[in-house]
Coordinates of C-alpha atoms (C1' of nucleotides) in Angstrom, one line a residue:
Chain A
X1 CA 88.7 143.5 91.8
X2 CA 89.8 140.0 93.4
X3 CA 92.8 140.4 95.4
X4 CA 95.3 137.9 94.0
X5 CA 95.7 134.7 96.1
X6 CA 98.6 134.7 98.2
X7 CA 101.1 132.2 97.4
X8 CA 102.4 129.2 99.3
X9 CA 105.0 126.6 99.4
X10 CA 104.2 123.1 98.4
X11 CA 105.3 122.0 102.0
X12 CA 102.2 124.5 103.2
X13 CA 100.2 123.1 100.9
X14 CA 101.2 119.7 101.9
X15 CA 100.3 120.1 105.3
X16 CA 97.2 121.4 103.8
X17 CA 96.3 118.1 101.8
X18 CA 96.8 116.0 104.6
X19 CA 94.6 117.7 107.2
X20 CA 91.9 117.2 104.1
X21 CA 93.1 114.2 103.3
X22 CA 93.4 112.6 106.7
X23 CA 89.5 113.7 107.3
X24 CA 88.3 112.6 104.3
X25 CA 89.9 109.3 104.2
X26 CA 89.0 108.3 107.5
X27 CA 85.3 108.5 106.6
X28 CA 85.4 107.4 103.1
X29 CA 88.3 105.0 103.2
X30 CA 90.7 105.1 100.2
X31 CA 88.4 104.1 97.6
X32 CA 85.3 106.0 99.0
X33 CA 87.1 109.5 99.7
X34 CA 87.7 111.4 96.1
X35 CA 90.9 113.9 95.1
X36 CA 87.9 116.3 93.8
X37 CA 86.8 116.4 97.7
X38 CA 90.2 116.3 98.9
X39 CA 91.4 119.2 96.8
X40 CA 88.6 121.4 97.9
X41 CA 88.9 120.8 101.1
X42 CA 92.7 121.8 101.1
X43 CA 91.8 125.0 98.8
X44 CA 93.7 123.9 95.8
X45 CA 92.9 122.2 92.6
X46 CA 92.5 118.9 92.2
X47 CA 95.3 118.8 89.3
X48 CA 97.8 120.4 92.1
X49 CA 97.0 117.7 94.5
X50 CA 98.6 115.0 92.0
X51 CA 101.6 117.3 91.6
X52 CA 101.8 117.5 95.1
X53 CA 101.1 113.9 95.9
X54 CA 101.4 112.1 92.7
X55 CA 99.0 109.4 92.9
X56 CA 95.6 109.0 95.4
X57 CA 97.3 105.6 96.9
X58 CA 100.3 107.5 97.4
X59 CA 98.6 110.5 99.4
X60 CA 96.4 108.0 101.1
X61 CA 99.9 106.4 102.5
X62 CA 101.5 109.7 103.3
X63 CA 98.3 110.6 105.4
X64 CA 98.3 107.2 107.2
X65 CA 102.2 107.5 108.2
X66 CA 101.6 110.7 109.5
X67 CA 99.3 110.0 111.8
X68 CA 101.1 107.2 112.7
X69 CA 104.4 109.2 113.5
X70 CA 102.4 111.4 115.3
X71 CA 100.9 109.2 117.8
X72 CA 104.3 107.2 117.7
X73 CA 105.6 110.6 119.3
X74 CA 102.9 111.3 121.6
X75 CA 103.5 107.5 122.7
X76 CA 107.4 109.0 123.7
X77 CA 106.5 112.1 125.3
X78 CA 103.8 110.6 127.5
X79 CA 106.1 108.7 129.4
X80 CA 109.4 110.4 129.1
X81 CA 110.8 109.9 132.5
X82 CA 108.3 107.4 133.8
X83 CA 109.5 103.9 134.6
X84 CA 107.0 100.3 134.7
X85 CA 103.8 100.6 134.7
X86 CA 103.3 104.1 135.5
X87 CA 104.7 104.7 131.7
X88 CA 102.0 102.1 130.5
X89 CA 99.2 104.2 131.7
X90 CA 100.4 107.6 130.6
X91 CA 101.1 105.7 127.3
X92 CA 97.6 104.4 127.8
X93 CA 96.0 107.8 128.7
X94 CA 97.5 109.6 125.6
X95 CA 96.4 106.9 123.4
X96 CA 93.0 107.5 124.6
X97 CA 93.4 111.3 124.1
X98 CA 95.0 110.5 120.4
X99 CA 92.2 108.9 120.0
X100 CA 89.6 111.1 121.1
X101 CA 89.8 112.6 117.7
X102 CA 87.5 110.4 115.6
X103 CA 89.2 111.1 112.2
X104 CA 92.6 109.5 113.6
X105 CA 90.4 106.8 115.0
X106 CA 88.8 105.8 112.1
X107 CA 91.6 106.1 110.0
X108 CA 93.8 104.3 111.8
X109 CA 91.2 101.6 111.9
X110 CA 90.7 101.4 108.1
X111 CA 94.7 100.5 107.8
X112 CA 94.3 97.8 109.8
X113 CA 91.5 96.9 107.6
X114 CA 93.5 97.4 104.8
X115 CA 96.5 95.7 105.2
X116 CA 95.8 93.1 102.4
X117 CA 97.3 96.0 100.5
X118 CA 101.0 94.8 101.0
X119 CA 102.0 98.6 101.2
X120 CA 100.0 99.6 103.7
X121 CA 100.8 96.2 105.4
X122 CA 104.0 97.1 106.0
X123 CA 103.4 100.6 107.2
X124 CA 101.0 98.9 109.8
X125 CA 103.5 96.6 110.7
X126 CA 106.2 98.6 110.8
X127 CA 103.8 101.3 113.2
X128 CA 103.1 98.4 115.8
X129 CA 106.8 96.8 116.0
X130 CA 107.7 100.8 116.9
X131 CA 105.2 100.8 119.5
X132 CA 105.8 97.5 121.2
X133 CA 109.5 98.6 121.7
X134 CA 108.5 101.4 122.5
X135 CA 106.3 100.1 125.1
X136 CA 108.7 97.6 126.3
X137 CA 112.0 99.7 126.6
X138 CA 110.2 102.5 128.2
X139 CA 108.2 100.4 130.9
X140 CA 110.5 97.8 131.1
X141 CA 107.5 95.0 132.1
X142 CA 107.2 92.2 131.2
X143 CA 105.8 90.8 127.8
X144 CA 102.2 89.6 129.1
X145 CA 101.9 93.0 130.6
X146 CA 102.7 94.7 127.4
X147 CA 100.7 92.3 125.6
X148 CA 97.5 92.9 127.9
X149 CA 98.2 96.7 127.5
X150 CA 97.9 96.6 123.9
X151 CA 94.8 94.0 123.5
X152 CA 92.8 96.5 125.9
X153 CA 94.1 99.3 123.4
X154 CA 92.6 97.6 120.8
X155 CA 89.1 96.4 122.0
X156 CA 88.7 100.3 123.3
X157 CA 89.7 101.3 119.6
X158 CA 87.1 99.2 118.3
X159 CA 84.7 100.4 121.4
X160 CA 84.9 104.1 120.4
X161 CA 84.4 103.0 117.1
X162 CA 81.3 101.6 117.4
X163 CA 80.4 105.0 119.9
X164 CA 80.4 103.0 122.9
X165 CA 81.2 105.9 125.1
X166 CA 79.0 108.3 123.3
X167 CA 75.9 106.1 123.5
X168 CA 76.8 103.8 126.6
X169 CA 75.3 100.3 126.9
X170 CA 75.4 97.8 130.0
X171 CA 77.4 95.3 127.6
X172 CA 80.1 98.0 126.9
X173 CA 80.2 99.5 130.1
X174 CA 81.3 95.7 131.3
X175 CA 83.6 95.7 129.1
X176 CA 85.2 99.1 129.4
X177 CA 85.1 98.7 133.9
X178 CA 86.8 95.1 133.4
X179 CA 89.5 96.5 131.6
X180 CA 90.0 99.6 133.5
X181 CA 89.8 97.4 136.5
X182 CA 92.6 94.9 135.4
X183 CA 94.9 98.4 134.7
X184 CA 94.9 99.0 138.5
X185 CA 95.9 95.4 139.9
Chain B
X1 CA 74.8 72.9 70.8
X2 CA 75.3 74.4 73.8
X3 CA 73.3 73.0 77.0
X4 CA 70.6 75.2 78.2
X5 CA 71.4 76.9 81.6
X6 CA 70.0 75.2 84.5
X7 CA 67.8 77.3 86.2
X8 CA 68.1 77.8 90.1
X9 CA 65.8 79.4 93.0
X10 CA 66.4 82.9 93.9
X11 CA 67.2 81.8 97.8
X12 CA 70.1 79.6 95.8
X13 CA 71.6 82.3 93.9
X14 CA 71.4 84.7 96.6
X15 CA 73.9 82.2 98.9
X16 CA 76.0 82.5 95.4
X17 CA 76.2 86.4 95.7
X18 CA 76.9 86.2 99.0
X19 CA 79.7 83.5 98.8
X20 CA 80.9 85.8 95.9
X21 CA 80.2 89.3 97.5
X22 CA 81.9 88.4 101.1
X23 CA 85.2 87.6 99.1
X24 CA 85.1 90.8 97.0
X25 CA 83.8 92.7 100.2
X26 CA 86.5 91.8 102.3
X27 CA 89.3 92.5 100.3
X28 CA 88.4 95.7 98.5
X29 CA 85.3 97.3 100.5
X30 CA 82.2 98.6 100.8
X31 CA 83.6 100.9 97.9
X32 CA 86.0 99.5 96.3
X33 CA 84.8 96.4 95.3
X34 CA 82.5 96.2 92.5
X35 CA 79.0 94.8 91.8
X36 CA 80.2 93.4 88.7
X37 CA 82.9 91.7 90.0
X38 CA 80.7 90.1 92.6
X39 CA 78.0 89.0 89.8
X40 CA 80.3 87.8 87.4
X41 CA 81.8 85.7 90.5
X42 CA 78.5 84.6 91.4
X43 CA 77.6 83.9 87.7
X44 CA 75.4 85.7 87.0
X45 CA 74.3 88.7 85.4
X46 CA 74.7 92.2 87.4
X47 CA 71.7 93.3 87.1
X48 CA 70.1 90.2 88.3
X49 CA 72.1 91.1 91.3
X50 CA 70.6 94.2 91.7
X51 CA 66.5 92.8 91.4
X52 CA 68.3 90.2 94.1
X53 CA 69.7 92.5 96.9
X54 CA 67.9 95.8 95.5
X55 CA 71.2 98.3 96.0
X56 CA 75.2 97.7 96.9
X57 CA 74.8 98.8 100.4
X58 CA 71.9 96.7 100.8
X59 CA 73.9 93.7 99.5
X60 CA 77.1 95.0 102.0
X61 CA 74.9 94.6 105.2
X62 CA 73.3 91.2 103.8
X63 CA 77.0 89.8 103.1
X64 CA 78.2 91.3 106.8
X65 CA 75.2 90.1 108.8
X66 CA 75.5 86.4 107.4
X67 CA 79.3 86.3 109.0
X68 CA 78.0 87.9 111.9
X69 CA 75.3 85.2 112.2
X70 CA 77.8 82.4 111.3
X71 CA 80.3 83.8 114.3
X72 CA 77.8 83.7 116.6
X73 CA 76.5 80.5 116.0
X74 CA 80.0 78.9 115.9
X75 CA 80.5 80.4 119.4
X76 CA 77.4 78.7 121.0
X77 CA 78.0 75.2 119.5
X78 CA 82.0 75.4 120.6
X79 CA 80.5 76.7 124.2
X80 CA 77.6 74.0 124.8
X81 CA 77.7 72.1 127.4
X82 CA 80.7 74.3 129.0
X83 CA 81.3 76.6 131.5
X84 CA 83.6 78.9 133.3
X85 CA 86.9 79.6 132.1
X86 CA 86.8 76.2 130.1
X87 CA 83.3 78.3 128.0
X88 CA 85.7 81.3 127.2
X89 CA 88.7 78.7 126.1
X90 CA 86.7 77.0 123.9
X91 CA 85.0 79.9 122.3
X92 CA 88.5 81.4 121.8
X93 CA 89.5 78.6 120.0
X94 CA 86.7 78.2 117.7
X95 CA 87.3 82.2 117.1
X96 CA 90.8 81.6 115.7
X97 CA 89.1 78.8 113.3
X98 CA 86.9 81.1 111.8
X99 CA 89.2 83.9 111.5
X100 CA 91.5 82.0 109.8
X101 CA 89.3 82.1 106.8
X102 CA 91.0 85.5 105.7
X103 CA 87.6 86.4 103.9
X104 CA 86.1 86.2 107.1
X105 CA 88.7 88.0 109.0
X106 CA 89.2 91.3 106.9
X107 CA 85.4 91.6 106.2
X108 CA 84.7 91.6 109.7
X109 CA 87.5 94.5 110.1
X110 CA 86.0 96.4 107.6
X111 CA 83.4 96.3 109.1
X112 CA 84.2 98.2 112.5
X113 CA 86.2 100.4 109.9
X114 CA 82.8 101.3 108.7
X115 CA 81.3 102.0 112.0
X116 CA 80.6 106.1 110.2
X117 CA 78.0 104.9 109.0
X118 CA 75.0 104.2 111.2
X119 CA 73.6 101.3 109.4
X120 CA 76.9 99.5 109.5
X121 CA 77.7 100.5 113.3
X122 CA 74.0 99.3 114.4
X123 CA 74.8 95.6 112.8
X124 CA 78.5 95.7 114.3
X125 CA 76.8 97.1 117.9
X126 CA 74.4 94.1 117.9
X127 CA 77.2 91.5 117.1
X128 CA 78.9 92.7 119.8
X129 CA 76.2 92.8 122.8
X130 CA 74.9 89.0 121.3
X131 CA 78.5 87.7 121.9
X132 CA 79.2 89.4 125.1
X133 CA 76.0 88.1 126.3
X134 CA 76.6 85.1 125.0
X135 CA 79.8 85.0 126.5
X136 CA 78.6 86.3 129.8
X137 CA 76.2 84.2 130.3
X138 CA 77.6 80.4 129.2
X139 CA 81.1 81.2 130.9
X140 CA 79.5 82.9 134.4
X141 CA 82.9 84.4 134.8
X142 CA 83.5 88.1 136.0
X143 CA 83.4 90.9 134.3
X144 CA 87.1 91.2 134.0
X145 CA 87.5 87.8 132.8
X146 CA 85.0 88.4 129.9
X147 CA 86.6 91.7 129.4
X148 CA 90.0 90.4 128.9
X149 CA 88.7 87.6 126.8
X150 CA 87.3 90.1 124.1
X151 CA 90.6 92.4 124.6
X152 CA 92.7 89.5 123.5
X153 CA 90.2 88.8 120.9
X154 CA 90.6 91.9 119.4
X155 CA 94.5 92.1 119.4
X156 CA 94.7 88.8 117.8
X157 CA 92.2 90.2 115.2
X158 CA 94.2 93.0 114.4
X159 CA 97.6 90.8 114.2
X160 CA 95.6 88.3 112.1
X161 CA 95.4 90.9 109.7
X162 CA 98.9 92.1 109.8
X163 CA 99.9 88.7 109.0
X164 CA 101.9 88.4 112.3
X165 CA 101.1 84.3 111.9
X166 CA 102.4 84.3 108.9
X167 CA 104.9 86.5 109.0
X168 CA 106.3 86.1 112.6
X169 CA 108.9 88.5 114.2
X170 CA 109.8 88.6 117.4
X171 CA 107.8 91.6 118.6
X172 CA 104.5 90.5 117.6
X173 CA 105.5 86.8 119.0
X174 CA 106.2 88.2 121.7
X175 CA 102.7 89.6 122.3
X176 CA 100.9 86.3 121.6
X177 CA 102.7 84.3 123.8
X178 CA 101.6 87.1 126.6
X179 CA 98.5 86.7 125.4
X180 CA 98.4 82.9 125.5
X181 CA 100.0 82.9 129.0
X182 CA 98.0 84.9 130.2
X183 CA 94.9 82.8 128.9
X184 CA 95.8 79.8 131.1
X185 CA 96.1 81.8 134.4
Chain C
dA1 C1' 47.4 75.1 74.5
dC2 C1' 48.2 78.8 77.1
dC3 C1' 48.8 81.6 80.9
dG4 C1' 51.1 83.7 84.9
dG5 C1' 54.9 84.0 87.5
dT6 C1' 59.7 83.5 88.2
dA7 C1' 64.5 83.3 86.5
dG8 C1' 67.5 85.7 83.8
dT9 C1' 69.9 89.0 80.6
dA10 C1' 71.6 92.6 76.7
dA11 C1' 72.0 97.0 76.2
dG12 C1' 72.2 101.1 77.9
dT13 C1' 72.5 105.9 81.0
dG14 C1' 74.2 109.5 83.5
dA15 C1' 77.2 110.6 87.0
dC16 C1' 81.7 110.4 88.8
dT17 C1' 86.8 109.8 89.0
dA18 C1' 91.9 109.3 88.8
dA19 C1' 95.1 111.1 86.2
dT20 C1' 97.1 114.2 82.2
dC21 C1' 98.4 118.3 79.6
dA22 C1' 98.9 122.7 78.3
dC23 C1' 99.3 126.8 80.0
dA24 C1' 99.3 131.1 83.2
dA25 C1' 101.2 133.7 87.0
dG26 C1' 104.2 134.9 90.8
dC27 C1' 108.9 135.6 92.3
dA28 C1' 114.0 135.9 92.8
dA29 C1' 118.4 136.4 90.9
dA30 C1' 121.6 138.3 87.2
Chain D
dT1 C1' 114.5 143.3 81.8
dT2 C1' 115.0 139.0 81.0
dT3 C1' 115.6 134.3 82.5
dG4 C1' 114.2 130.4 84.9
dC5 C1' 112.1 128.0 88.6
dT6 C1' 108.1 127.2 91.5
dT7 C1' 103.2 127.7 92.3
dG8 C1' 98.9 127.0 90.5
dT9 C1' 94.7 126.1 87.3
dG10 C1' 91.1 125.1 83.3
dA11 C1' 89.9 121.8 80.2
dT12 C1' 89.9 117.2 79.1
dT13 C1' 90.1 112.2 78.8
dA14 C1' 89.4 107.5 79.1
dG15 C1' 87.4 104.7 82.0
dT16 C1' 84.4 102.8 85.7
dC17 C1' 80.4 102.2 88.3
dA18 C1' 75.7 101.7 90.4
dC19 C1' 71.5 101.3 88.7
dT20 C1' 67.5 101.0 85.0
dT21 C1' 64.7 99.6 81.2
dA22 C1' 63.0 96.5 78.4
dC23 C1' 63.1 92.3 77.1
dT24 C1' 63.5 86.9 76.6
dA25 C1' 63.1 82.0 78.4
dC26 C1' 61.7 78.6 81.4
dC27 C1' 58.2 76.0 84.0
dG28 C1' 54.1 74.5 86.7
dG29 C1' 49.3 74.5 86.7
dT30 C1' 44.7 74.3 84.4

DNA sequence: ACCGGTAGTAAGTGACTAATCACAAGCAAA
DNA sequence: TTTGCTTGTGATTAGTCACTTACTACCGGT
């Protein structure tokens, strides 16, 4: 009676896992998310996901790089052929954008709470060195401007991860107009 | 032959646990670290530990509010007596102190890593508006300036826990010497 | 002496979890 | 048709974990 599943390549299934894995671990963390949850949410077994993946810590680095190659690229295309500081801010307005998506948020700010793990240390590390050369070849500015660029990216990370733009306070809206307000000088 | 146990309060046991838990907490998580590893830390039982703080989460926000606390007061004594830019400079300082206490520092990340959950956020939300008050109201400088303050503040946090001090390279120097410049303009 | 409250624990319990193993089923080439 | 590789799962396992129950030991007051 059941038609028989259709079959797919590990890579499909791959992709699978890491959509499921990518939401899962960004709410639950490594040790809070579970394969059982992970599996079903990619519609495989759980005893497939090992196959696929061979160990938990091992997915949960696969998903993190992933993400991080991804926004490594939207980082590029944002300002291909922009020059100074007009390729900070379109770097700065995809990053926003990127970010807009709460499961990359939130897992992107569980690595950096994770980086006593030496593994996922390095993949952190390795992520922001891209970045910054990124940022600094492409703009060509000067290292306090890059610098400032990345602190505000990083107190609006923690901002949207505490909801300050879904449930706006006068604190955070000072916080968020001060540093849109130093982007323009 | 062996000496009877001293007895203790229940107010000195619970600074034990919490001594013990914000070290287990902030390297392995809400999740990953275990109540008894934290008891057996604290020395004591773990189910003493339990009639103490009731449940693990309850323990989690107990542990996370007393570093909280701590920060805050440690950024009014440093600022007493100050004000203006001189405020901000020596609450900065007094942050990196703190922070260099690495139990300190990665609990305090896992903490706005754990902003899903309201409980958490709502403790991590308050932090936030006492120090930016706080830091509004000793320094008296703009918006902008406080802004940048807690932008820098944040980076620095993050590179903390990538063990960019540590660990230097020339990127991530490169991005604390902008900040640092930029702190004496 | 004893009584009431507080400090403290040994011994579980049931639920969950990462990882394994043995095995089935689809598919493509010879 | 058979052979062999890849996709895929059911059943299991050994262990861990948060939390409970039921109990003992200490100590101050009367």
């Amino acid at each position: 009676m059941s038609a028989t599943a259709p079959r797919q390549t590990a890579d499909e299934r791959r992709v699978a896992v890491l959509d499921a894995a990518t939401h899962e671990f960004a709410r639950k963390g490594l040790h809070g998310a579970s394969t059982d949850d992970i599996a079903r949410a990619a519609g495989i077994s759980q005893p497939y996901l090992f196959r696929l993946f061979g160990t938990k810590k091992e997915l949960y680095l696969a998903t993190s790089q992933r993400t991080i190659d991804d926004l490594y690229q939207v980082f590029a295309e944002a300002s291909r052929g922009k020059t100074g500081m007009d390729a900070l801010h379109a770097m700065g307005t995809a990053y926003e954008s990127v970010m807009a998506d709460r499961d990359r948020l939130m897992l992107m700010l569980k690595c950096w709470a994770s980086c006593d793990d030496p593994e996922i240390c390095e993949v952190v590390r390795s992520a922001w060195r891209d970045l910054v050369d990124l940022a600094e070849r492409v703009s060509g500015e000067s290292p306090e401007a890059v610098s400032t660029f990345f602190s505000k990216g990083a107190m609006l990370t923690i901002l949207m991860a505490m909801e300050s733009f879904a449930r706006p306070e006068p604190w955070s809206n000072r916080l968020i107009e001060g540093c849109q307000s130093g982007m323009t000088e």
